[in-house]
Every structure is written in structure tokens, then in C-alpha cells.
Amino acid sequence: MSEYNHVVNKDGEVDMAKVDDVLDRISESRKEGILSDFDSFQKYLNKRIDLGKSIGLSDEQLVRMAEKIASYLSDNEEPRNHEEKLLQELWKVGTPEEQHSLSHLLVKLAQTSYGS
């Protein structure tokens, strides 16, 4: 896969415009596995946080990516459980600043729950 297809380029710069493209390429069965329950979602998020850290992304870059992913999920995926429904509703009523804060909390929760 070429660098064009990646969110993070070889210089470690994040291209947030590519996040939706990457998410669109995830197969439906893979999405179902990730989103089937909140625990699976947290584990997936934690793995991505670990990967981001290993390539040198800052905490703020990780939060901005989580924010972009949350926005995508809110706009494109139906909640599959009560936790996802609550997150979607909070996302929809939140201001951009509140959504950013919620993204910080989601990253922190994933790291705390799974030892990042």
C-alpha cells in the first residue's frame, strides 16, 4: 500500500482528511467485530493508540484522530449497544469543544482499561 493510502506519512505528519477514507476501507465484518460490544471497541482503540504512540504521535494527535473517528461513527454507523448509543447522543449534542473533551476521555478510558 502506498503512502498515499495512509493517515500518517513517512515524516510522521497526520493527514486528518484521510481518516474517513481509511475507515471506509474497513470491511463490514471487521467493523462488526470492532463495534459488536463496547469492550471490543475499547480494545481496538487501545491497539490504535499503542500503534500511534509507537510511531511517535503526540497525545493531542491521538485525540484529534479519536475525534475524527468518533465523528465518522456518529455520522455513518448505527450504535450496536447501549454504550455506543450514549456516546452517539453525547456527540450529537456536544459543541466542538465538548466533543474534543469527550475524545480526550475516550482515549484516556481506552488507555486506563487496557494498560497503555
Coordinates of N, CA and C in Angstrom, one line a residue, residues 7-88:
V7 N -2.9 7.4 6.8 CA -3.2 8.7 7.5 C -1.9 9.4 8.0
V8 N -0.9 8.6 8.3 CA 0.4 9.1 8.8 C 1.4 8.9 7.7
N9 N 2.1 10.0 7.3 CA 3.1 9.9 6.3 C 4.4 9.5 6.9
K10 N 5.4 9.3 6.0 CA 6.7 8.8 6.5 C 7.4 9.8 7.4
D11 N 7.0 11.1 7.3 CA 7.6 12.1 8.2 C 6.9 12.2 9.5
G12 N 5.9 11.4 9.7 CA 5.1 11.4 11.0 C 4.0 12.4 11.1
E13 N 3.7 13.0 9.9 CA 2.6 14.0 9.9 C 1.3 13.3 9.6
V14 N 0.3 13.8 10.4 CA -1.1 13.2 10.3 C -1.9 14.0 9.3
D15 N -2.5 13.3 8.4 CA -3.4 13.9 7.4 C -4.9 13.5 7.8
M16 N -5.5 14.3 8.6 CA -6.8 14.0 9.1 C -7.9 13.8 8.0
A17 N -7.6 14.4 6.8 CA -8.6 14.3 5.7 C -8.6 12.8 5.2
K18 N -7.6 12.0 5.5 CA -7.6 10.6 5.0 C -8.3 9.7 6.0
V19 N -8.6 10.1 7.2 CA -9.2 9.2 8.2 C -10.5 8.6 7.7
D20 N -11.4 9.3 7.1 CA -12.6 8.8 6.6 C -12.4 7.7 5.5
D21 N -11.4 8.0 4.7 CA -11.1 7.0 3.6 C -10.6 5.7 4.2
V22 N -9.8 5.8 5.2 CA -9.3 4.6 5.9 C -10.4 3.8 6.5
L23 N -11.3 4.5 7.2 CA -12.4 3.9 7.9 C -13.4 3.3 6.9
D24 N -13.6 3.9 5.7 CA -14.4 3.4 4.7 C -13.9 2.1 4.1
R25 N -12.6 1.8 4.2 CA -12.0 0.6 3.7 C -12.1 -0.6 4.6
I26 N -12.5 -0.4 5.8 CA -12.6 -1.5 6.8 C -13.9 -2.3 6.4
S27 N -13.7 -3.6 6.2 CA -14.8 -4.4 5.8 C -15.9 -4.4 6.8
E28 N -17.1 -4.7 6.4 CA -18.3 -4.8 7.2 C -18.1 -5.8 8.4
S29 N -17.5 -6.9 8.0 CA -17.4 -8.0 9.1 C -16.3 -7.5 10.1
R30 N -15.3 -6.8 9.7 CA -14.3 -6.2 10.6 C -15.0 -5.2 11.5
K31 N -15.8 -4.3 10.9 CA -16.5 -3.2 11.7 C -17.4 -3.9 12.7
E32 N -18.1 -4.9 12.3 CA -19.0 -5.6 13.2 C -18.2 -6.2 14.4
G33 N -17.0 -6.8 14.1 CA -16.2 -7.3 15.2 C -15.7 -6.2 16.2
I34 N -15.4 -5.1 15.6 CA -14.9 -3.9 16.5 C -16.0 -3.3 17.3
L35 N -17.2 -3.2 16.6 CA -18.3 -2.4 17.2 C -19.4 -3.3 17.9
S36 N -19.1 -4.6 17.9 CA -20.2 -5.5 18.4 C -20.5 -5.3 19.9
D37 N -19.4 -4.9 20.6 CA -19.7 -4.6 22.0 C -18.6 -3.5 22.5
F38 N -18.9 -2.9 23.5 CA -18.1 -1.7 23.9 C -16.7 -2.2 24.3
D39 N -16.5 -3.3 24.9 CA -15.2 -3.9 25.2 C -14.3 -4.0 24.0
S40 N -14.9 -4.6 22.9 CA -14.2 -4.8 21.7 C -13.7 -3.4 21.1
F41 N -14.6 -2.5 21.2 CA -14.3 -1.1 20.7 C -13.1 -0.5 21.5
Q42 N -13.2 -0.7 22.8 CA -12.1 -0.1 23.6 C -10.8 -0.8 23.4
K43 N -10.8 -2.1 23.2 CA -9.6 -2.9 22.9 C -9.0 -2.4 21.5
Y44 N -9.9 -2.2 20.5 CA -9.4 -1.8 19.2 C -8.8 -0.4 19.3
L45 N -9.5 0.5 20.1 CA -9.0 1.9 20.2 C -7.6 1.9 20.9
N46 N -7.5 1.0 22.0 CA -6.2 0.9 22.7 C -5.1 0.5 21.8
K47 N -5.4 -0.5 20.9 CA -4.4 -1.0 20.0 C -3.9 0.1 19.0
R48 N -4.9 0.9 18.6 CA -4.5 2.0 17.7 C -3.8 3.1 18.4
I49 N -4.1 3.3 19.7 CA -3.3 4.3 20.5 C -1.9 3.8 20.6
D50 N -1.7 2.6 21.0 CA -0.4 2.0 21.1 C 0.4 2.1 19.8
L51 N -0.3 1.8 18.7 CA 0.4 1.9 17.4 C 0.8 3.4 17.1
G52 N -0.1 4.3 17.4 CA 0.2 5.8 17.2 C 1.4 6.2 18.0
K53 N 1.4 5.8 19.3 CA 2.5 6.1 20.2 C 3.8 5.5 19.6
S54 N 3.7 4.3 19.1 CA 5.0 3.7 18.7 C 5.6 4.4 17.5
I55 N 4.8 5.1 16.7 CA 5.3 5.8 15.5 C 5.5 7.3 15.9
G56 N 5.3 7.7 17.2 CA 5.7 9.0 17.6 C 4.6 10.0 17.6
L57 N 3.3 9.6 17.5 CA 2.3 10.6 17.6 C 2.1 11.1 19.0
S58 N 1.8 12.4 19.1 CA 1.6 13.1 20.4 C 0.3 12.7 20.9
D59 N 0.0 13.0 22.2 CA -1.3 12.7 22.8 C -2.3 13.6 22.1
E60 N -2.0 14.8 21.7 CA -3.0 15.6 21.0 C -3.3 15.1 19.6
Q61 N -2.4 14.6 18.9 CA -2.6 14.0 17.6 C -3.5 12.8 17.8
L62 N -3.3 12.0 18.8 CA -4.1 10.8 19.1 C -5.5 11.2 19.4
V63 N -5.7 12.2 20.1 CA -7.0 12.7 20.5 C -7.7 13.3 19.3
R64 N -7.0 14.0 18.4 CA -7.6 14.5 17.2 C -8.1 13.4 16.3
M65 N -7.3 12.3 16.2 CA -7.7 11.2 15.4 C -8.9 10.5 16.0
A66 N -9.0 10.4 17.4 CA -10.1 9.8 18.0 C -11.4 10.6 17.8
E67 N -11.2 11.9 17.8 CA -12.3 12.9 17.5 C -12.8 12.7 16.1
K68 N -11.9 12.5 15.1 CA -12.3 12.3 13.7 C -13.1 10.9 13.6
I69 N -12.6 9.9 14.3 CA -13.2 8.6 14.3 C -14.6 8.7 14.9
A70 N -14.7 9.3 16.0 CA -16.0 9.5 16.7 C -17.0 10.2 15.8
S71 N -16.6 11.2 15.1 CA -17.4 11.9 14.2 C -17.9 11.0 13.1
Y72 N -17.0 10.3 12.5 CA -17.3 9.3 11.5 C -18.3 8.3 12.0
L73 N -18.1 7.7 13.1 CA -19.0 6.7 13.7 C -20.4 7.3 13.9
S74 N -20.4 8.5 14.5 CA -21.7 9.2 14.7 C -22.5 9.4 13.4
D75 N -21.8 9.7 12.4 CA -22.4 10.0 11.1 C -22.8 8.8 10.3
N76 N -22.0 7.7 10.4 CA -22.1 6.6 9.5 C -22.4 5.3 10.0
E77 N -22.4 5.1 11.3 CA -22.7 3.8 11.9 C -23.8 3.8 12.9
E78 N -24.7 2.8 12.9 CA -25.7 2.7 13.8 C -25.1 2.1 15.1
P79 N -25.5 2.6 16.3 CA -25.0 2.1 17.5 C -25.4 0.6 17.7
R80 N -24.5 -0.2 18.2 CA -24.8 -1.7 18.3 C -25.0 -2.1 19.8
N81 N -24.9 -1.1 20.7 CA -25.1 -1.4 22.1 C -25.4 -0.1 22.8
H82 N -25.8 -0.2 24.1 CA -26.2 1.0 24.8 C -25.1 2.0 25.0
E83 N -23.9 1.6 25.2 CA -22.8 2.5 25.4 C -22.5 3.3 24.1
E84 N -22.6 2.6 22.9 CA -22.4 3.3 21.7 C -23.5 4.3 21.5
K85 N -24.7 4.0 21.8 CA -25.9 4.9 21.7 C -25.7 6.1 22.6
L86 N -25.2 5.9 23.8 CA -25.0 7.0 24.7 C -23.9 7.9 24.1
L87 N -22.8 7.3 23.6 CA -21.7 8.1 23.1 C -22.2 8.9 21.8
Q88 N -23.0 8.3 21.0 CA -23.5 9.0 19.8 C -24.4 10.1 20.2

